[in-house]
Short mmCIF file of C-alpha atoms in Angstrom, two decimals:
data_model
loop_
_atom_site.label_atom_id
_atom_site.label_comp_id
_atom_site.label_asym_id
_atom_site.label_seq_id
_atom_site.Cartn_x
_atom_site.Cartn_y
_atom_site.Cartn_z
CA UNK V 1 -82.85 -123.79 -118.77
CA UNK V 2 -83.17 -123.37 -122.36
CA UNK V 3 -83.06 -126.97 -123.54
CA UNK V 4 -87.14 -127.75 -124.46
CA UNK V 5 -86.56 -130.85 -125.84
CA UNK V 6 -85.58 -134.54 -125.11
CA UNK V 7 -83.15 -136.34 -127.28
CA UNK V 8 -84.91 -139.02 -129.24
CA UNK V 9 -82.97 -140.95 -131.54
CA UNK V 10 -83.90 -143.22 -134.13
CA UNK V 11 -81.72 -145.94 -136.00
CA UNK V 12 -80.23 -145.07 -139.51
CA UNK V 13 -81.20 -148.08 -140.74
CA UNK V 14 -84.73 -147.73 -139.67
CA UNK V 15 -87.47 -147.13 -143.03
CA UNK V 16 -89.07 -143.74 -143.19
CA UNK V 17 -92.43 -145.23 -142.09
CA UNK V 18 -91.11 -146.19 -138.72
CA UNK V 19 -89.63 -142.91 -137.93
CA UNK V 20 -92.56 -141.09 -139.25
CA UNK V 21 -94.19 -143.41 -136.40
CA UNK V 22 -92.15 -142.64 -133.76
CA UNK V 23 -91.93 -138.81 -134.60
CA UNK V 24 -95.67 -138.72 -133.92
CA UNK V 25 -95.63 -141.02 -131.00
CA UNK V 26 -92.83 -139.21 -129.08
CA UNK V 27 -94.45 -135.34 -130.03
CA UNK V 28 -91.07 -134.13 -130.72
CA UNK V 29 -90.35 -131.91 -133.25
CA UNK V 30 -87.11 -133.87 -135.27
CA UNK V 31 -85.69 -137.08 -134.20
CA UNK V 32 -81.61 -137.68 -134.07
CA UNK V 33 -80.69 -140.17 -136.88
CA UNK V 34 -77.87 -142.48 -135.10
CA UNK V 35 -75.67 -144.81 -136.89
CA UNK V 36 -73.97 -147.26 -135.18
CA UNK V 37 -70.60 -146.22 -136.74
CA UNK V 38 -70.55 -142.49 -136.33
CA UNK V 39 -72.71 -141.57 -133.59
CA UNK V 40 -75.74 -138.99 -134.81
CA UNK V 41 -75.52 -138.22 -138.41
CA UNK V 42 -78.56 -135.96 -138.58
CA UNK V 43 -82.16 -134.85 -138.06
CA UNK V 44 -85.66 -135.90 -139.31
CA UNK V 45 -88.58 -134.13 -138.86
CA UNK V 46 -91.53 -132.37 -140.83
CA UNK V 47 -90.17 -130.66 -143.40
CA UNK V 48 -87.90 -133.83 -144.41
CA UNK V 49 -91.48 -135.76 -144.43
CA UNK V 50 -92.91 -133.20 -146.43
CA UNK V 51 -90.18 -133.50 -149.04
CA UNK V 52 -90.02 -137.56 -149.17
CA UNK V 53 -93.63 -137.58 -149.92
CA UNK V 54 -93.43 -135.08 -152.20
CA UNK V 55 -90.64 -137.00 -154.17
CA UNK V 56 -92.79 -140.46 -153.74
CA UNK V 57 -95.47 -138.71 -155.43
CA UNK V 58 -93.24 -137.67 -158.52
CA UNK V 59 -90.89 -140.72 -158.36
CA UNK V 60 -91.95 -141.96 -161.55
CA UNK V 61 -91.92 -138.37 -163.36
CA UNK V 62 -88.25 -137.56 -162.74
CA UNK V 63 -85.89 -137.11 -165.30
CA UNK V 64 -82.55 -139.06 -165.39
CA UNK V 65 -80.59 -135.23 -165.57
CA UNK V 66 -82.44 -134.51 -162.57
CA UNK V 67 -81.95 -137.68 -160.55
CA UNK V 68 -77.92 -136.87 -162.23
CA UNK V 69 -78.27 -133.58 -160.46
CA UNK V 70 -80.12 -134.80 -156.90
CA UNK V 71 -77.58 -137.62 -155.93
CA UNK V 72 -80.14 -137.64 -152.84
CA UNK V 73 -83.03 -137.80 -154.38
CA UNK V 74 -81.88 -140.45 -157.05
CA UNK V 75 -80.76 -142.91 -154.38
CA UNK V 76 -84.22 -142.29 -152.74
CA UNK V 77 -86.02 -143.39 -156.02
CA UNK V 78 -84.01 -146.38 -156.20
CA UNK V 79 -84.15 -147.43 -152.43
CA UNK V 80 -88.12 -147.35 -152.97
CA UNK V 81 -87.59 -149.61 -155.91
CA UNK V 82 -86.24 -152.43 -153.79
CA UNK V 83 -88.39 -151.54 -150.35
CA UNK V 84 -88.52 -149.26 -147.83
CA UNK V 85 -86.62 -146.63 -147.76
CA UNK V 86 -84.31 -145.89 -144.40
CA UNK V 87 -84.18 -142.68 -142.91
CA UNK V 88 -80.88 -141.97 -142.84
CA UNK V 89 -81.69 -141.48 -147.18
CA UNK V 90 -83.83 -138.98 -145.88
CA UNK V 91 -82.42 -137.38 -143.28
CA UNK V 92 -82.46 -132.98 -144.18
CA UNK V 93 -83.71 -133.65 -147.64
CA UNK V 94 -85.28 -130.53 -146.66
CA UNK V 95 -82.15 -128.86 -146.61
CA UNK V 96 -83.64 -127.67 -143.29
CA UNK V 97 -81.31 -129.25 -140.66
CA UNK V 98 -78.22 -128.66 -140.17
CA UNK V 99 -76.57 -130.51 -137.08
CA UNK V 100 -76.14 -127.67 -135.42
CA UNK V 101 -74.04 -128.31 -131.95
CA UNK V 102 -72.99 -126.01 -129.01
CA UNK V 103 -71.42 -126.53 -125.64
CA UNK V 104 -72.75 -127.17 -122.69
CA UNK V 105 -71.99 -123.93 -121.07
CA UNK V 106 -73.08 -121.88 -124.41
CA UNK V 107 -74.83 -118.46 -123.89
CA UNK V 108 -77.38 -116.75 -125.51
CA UNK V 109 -74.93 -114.58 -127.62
CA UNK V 110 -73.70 -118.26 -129.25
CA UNK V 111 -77.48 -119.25 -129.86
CA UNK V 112 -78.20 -116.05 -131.64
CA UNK V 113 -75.21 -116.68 -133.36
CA UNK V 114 -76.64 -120.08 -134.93
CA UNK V 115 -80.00 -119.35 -135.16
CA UNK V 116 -79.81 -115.57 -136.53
CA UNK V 117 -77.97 -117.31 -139.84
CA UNK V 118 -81.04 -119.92 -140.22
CA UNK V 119 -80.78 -122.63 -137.81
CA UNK V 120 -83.81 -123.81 -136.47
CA UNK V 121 -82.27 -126.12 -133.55
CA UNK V 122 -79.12 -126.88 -132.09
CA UNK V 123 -77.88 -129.62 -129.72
CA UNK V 124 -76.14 -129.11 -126.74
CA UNK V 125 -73.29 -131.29 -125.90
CA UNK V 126 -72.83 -133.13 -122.58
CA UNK V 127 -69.51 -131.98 -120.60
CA UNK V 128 -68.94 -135.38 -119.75
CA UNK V 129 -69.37 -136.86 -122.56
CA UNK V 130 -68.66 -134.52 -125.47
CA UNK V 131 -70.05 -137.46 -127.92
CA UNK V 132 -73.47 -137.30 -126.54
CA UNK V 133 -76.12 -134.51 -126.02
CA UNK V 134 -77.77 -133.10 -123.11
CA UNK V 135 -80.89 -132.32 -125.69
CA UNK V 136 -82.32 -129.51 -127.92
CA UNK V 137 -82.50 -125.96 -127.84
CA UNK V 138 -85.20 -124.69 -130.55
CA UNK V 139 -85.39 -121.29 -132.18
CA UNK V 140 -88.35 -120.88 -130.42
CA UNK V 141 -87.60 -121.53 -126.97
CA UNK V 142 -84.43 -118.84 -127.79
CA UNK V 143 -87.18 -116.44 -128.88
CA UNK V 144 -89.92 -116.96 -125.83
CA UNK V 145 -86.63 -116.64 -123.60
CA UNK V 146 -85.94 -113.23 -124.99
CA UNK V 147 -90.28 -112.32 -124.92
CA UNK V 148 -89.84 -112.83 -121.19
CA UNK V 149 -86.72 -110.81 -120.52
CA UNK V 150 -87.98 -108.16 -122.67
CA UNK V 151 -91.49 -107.94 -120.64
CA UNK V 152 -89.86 -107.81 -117.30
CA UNK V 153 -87.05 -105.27 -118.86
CA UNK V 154 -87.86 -102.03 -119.19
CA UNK V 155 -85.35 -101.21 -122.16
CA UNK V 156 -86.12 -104.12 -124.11
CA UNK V 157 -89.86 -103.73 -123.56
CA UNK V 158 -89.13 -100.07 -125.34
CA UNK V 159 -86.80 -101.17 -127.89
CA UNK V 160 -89.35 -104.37 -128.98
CA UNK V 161 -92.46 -101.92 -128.43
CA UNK V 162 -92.42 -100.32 -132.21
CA UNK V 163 -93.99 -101.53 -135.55
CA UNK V 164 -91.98 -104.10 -137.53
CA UNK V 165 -91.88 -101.05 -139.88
CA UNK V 166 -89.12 -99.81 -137.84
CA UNK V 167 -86.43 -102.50 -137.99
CA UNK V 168 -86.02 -102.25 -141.86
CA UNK V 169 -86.87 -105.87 -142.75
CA UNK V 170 -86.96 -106.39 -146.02
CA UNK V 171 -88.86 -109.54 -146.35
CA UNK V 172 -91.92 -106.75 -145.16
CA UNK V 173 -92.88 -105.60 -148.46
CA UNK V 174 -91.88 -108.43 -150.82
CA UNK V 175 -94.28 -110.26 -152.20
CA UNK V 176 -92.20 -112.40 -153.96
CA UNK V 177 -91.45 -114.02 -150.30
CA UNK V 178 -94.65 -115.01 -150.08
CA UNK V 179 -95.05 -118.87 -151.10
CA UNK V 180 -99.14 -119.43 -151.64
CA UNK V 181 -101.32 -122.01 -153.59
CA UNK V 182 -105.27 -121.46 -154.37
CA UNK V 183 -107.55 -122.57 -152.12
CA UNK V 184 -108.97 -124.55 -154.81
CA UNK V 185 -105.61 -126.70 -155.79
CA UNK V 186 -104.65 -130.05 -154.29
CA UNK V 187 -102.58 -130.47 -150.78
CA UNK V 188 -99.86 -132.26 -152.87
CA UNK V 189 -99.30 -129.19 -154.37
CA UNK V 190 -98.90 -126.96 -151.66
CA UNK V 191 -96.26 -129.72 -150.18
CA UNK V 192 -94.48 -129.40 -153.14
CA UNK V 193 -93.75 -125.88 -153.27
CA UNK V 194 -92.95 -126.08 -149.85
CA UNK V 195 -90.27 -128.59 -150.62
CA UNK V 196 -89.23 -126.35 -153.41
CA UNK V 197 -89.22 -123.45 -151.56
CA UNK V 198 -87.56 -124.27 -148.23
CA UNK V 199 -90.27 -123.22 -146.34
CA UNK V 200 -92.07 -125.02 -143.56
CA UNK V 201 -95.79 -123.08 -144.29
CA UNK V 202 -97.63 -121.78 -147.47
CA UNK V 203 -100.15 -119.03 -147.69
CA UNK V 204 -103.45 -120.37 -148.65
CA UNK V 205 -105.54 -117.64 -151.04
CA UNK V 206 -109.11 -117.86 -151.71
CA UNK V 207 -109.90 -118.64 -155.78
CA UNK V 208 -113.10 -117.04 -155.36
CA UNK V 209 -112.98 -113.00 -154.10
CA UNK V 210 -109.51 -111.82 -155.40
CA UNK V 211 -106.86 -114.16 -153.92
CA UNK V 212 -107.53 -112.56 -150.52
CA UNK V 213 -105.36 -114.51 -147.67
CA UNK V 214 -107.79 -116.61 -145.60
CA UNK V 215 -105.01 -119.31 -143.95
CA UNK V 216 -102.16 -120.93 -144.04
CA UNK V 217 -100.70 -124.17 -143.77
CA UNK V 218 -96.97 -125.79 -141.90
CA UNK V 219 -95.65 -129.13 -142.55
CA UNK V 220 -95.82 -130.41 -139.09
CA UNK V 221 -100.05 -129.69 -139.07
CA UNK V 222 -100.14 -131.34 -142.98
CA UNK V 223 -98.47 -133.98 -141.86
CA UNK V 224 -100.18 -135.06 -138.57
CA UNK V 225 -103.51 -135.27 -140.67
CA UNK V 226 -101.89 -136.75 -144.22
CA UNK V 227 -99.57 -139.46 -142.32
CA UNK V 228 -102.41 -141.16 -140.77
CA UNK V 229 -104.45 -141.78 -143.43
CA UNK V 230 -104.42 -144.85 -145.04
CA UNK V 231 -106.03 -143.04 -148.42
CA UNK V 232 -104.00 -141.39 -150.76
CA UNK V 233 -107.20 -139.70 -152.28
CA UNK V 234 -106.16 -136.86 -149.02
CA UNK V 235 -103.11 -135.69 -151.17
CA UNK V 236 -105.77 -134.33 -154.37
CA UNK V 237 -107.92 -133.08 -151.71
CA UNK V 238 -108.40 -129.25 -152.53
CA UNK V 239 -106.97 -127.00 -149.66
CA UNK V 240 -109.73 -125.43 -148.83
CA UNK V 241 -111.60 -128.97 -148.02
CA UNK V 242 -108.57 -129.78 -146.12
CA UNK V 243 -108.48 -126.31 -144.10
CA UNK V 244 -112.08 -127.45 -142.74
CA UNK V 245 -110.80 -131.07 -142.21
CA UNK V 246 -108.03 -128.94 -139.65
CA UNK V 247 -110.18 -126.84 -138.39
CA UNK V 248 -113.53 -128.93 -137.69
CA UNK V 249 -112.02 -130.88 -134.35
CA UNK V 250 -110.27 -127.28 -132.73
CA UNK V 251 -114.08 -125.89 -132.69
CA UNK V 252 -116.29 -129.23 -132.14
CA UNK V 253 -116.40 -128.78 -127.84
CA UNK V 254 -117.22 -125.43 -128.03
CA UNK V 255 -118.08 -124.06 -131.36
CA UNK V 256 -115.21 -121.46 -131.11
CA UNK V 257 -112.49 -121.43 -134.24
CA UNK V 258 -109.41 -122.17 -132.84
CA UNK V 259 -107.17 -122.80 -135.89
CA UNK V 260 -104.44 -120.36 -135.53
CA UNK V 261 -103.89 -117.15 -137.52
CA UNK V 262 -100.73 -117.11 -139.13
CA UNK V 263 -100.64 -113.19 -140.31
CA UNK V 264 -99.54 -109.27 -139.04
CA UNK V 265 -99.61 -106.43 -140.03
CA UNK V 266 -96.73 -104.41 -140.80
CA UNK V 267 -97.77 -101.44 -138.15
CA UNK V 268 -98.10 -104.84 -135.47
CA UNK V 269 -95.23 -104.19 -133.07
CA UNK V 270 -92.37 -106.84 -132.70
CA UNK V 271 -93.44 -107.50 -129.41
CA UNK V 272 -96.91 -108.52 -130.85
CA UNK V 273 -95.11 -110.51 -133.77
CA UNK V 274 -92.77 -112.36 -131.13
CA UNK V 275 -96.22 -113.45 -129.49
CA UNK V 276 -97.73 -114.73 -132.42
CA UNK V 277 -94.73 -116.74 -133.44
CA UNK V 278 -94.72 -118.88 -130.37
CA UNK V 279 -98.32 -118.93 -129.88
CA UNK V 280 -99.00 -120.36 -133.53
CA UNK V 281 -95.95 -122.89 -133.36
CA UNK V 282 -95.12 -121.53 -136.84
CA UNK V 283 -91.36 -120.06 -138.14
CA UNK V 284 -92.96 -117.79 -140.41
CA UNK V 285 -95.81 -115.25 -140.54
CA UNK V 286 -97.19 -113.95 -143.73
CA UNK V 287 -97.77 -109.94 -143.31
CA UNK V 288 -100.93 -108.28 -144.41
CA UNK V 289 -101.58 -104.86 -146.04
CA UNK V 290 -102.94 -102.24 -144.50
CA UNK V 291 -106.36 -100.85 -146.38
CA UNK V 292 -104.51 -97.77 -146.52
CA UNK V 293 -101.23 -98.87 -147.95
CA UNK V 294 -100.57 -98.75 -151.48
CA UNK V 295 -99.24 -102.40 -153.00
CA UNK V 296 -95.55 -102.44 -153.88
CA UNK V 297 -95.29 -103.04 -157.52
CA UNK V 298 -94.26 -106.52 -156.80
CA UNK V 299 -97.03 -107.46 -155.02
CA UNK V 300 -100.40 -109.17 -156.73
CA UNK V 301 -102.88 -105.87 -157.28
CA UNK V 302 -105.68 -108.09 -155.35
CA UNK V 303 -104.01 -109.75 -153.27
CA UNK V 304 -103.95 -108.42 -149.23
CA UNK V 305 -100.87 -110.11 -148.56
CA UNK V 306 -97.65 -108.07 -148.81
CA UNK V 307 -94.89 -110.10 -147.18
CA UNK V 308 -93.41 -112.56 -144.56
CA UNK V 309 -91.74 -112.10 -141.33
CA UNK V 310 -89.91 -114.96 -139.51
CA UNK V 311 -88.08 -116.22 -136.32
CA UNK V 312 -85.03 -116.01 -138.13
CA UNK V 313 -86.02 -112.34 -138.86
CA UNK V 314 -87.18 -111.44 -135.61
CA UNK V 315 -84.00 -113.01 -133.82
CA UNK V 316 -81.60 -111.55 -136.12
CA UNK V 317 -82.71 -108.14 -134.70
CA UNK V 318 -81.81 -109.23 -131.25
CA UNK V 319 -78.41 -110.66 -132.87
CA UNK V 320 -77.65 -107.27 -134.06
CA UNK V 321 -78.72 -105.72 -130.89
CA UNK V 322 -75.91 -107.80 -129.58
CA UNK V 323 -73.28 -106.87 -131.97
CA UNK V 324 -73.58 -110.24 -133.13
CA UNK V 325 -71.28 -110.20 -136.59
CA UNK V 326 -72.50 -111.68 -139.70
CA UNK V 327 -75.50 -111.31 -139.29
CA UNK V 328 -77.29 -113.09 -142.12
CA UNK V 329 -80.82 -114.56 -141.90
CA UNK V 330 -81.16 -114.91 -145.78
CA UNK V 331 -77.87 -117.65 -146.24
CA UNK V 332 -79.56 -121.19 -145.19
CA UNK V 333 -82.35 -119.64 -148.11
CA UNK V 334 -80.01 -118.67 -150.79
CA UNK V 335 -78.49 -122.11 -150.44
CA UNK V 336 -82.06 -124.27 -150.86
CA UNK V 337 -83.20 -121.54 -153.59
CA UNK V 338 -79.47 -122.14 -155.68
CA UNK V 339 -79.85 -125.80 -155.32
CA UNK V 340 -83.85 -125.57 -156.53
CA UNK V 341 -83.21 -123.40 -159.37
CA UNK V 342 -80.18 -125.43 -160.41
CA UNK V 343 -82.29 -128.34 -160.90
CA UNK V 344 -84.75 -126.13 -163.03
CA UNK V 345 -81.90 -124.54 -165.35
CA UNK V 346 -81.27 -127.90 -166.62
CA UNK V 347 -84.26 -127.42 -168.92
CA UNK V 348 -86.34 -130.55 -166.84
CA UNK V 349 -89.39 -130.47 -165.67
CA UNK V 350 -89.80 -132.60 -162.76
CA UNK V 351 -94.11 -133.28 -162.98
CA UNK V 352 -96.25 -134.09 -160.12
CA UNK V 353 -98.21 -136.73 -160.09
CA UNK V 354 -100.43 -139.27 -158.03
CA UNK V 355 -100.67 -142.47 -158.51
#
């Protein structure tokens, strides 16, 4: 069974702070928006928290040609105006979730087929009831399915036992994929450029000894600790303070650092790389260069940091294992990156600020 997780709706009408309750409370990752006229309009999870605070923090910096250009984002600003804002305002602002739906009987040919063009979830319709879902299959549960298979198959052990070298990813040795902030600047900013970006973690380089990678960041861990807190003083809070904030209570029974590394290497094998991916809980892995490589001329000179590699990657390869057509991990990103830089070729900034 590769549903992993439980349908748990929440009303369209509901305010942001409510569902930002109830995300936490249940421990899902997204919650189904329903509306009591057409059923589920959409998800709501981390990455659509990540960019509502992100636009509450800049709310009063925005442009009116922006807010023109973000018919979104502009009723957001005025919903918060008048009180809270409701969810269903809010719902994909990351540009994140598609309502993806399959079948009930779908295989795992159809799931590659969603997730290989940038789905992260899909729901899976109820026979029965084609108007209401069984629950959630994840990108990740599609990806620790095929880690089993392909330790218990001989052929796919073989096939998944080479360096990610091998499968000609691009993203590898692209340094222009990698989304990072200084240890040294605030956590607001390294939410915004992961709203900006599309992304759901940011590298995090040391300001000190050359802008060498020492963690990273994902929404769904910012947001657990920033939610919480009563304090806005936690969104100027440099990342580095904020890393130790994270990784104080993973080592306080024991003494041993827990906080999970986010990074290969390009000579790791994909079998290694599918490991990491579900272990850390993250979509993304930012890929390290060797001592011995030489950095692409793209690539910061001191920086060790060389590239990503994602689920959507990763699964793709399977997809085209499968003769899965279309094959297109990049088209989800293309669409958040045109939207972003439209709204910067207008000639408007759009500050941050905190208030």
């Amino acid at each position: 069974d590769l549903i992993d997780v439980n349908i748990v709706s929440v009303d369209a009408t509901s305010s942001v702070e409510d569902a930002c309750a109830k995300l936490l409370e249940a421990d899902v990752p997204c919650l189904l928006v329903e509306d009591s006229v057409s059923d589920f309009t959409g998800l709501f999870d981390f990455a659509d928290i990540n960019a509502f605070l992100t636009v509450a923090a800049s709310s009063h910096g925005y442009h009116p040609d922006y807010l023109e250009m973000h018919p979104q984002i502009a009723q957001i600003v005025s919903a918060a105006r008048n009180g809270p804002v409701s969810v269903s305002l809010v719902s994909n602002l990351s540009e994140k979730n598609p309502l993806e739906t399959v079948p009930y009987d779908a295989n795992i040919i159809s799931l590659l087929e969603a997730f290989c063009r940038g789905a992260h979830r899909a729901l899976v319709r109820n026979a029965s009831s084609p108007g209401q879902f069984l629950g959630i299959v994840t990108d990740k549960k599609l990806l620790s399915w095929i880690f089993t298979h392909a330790q218990s198959t001989p052929a796919l052990a073989e096939y998944a036992s080479y360096a990610l070298d091998v499968y000609a990813l691009p993203s590898l040795h692209i340094y222009s994929l990698v989304v990072s902030c200084s240890s040294n600047e605030p956590v607001i900013e390294a939410m915004k450029k992961m709203s900006d970006e599309g992304v759901s973690s940011i590298a995090v380089l040391d300001s000190h000894i050359s802008g060498t990678y020492i963690s990273a960041l994902c929404s769904s861990t910012l947001n657990v600790i920033v939610l919480p807190s009563e304090s806005k003083q936690i969104l100027s809070m440099p990342l580095h303070q904020f890393i130790s904030l994270i990784k104080s209570p993973a080592g306080s029974t024991d003494g041993e650092d827990r906080y999970p590394v986010y990074a290969v290497s390009s000579t790791s094998t994909l079998l290694h790389t599918m490991e990491k991916l579900i272990a850390t809980n993250a979509h993304r892995l930012f890929v390290t260069r060797n001592s011995s490589t030489t950095p692409s001329p793209t690539s910061s000179v001191s920086s060790n940091l060389c590239g990503i590699v994602s689920m959507i990657d990763v699964l793709s390869i399977f997809a085209r294992l499968a003769n899965v057509p279309d094959v297109d991990p990049t088209i989800m990103k293309q669409l958040r990156r045109r939207s972003s830089s439209s709204s910067h070729s207008s000639g408007k900034s759009r500050p941050v600020s905190i208030s």
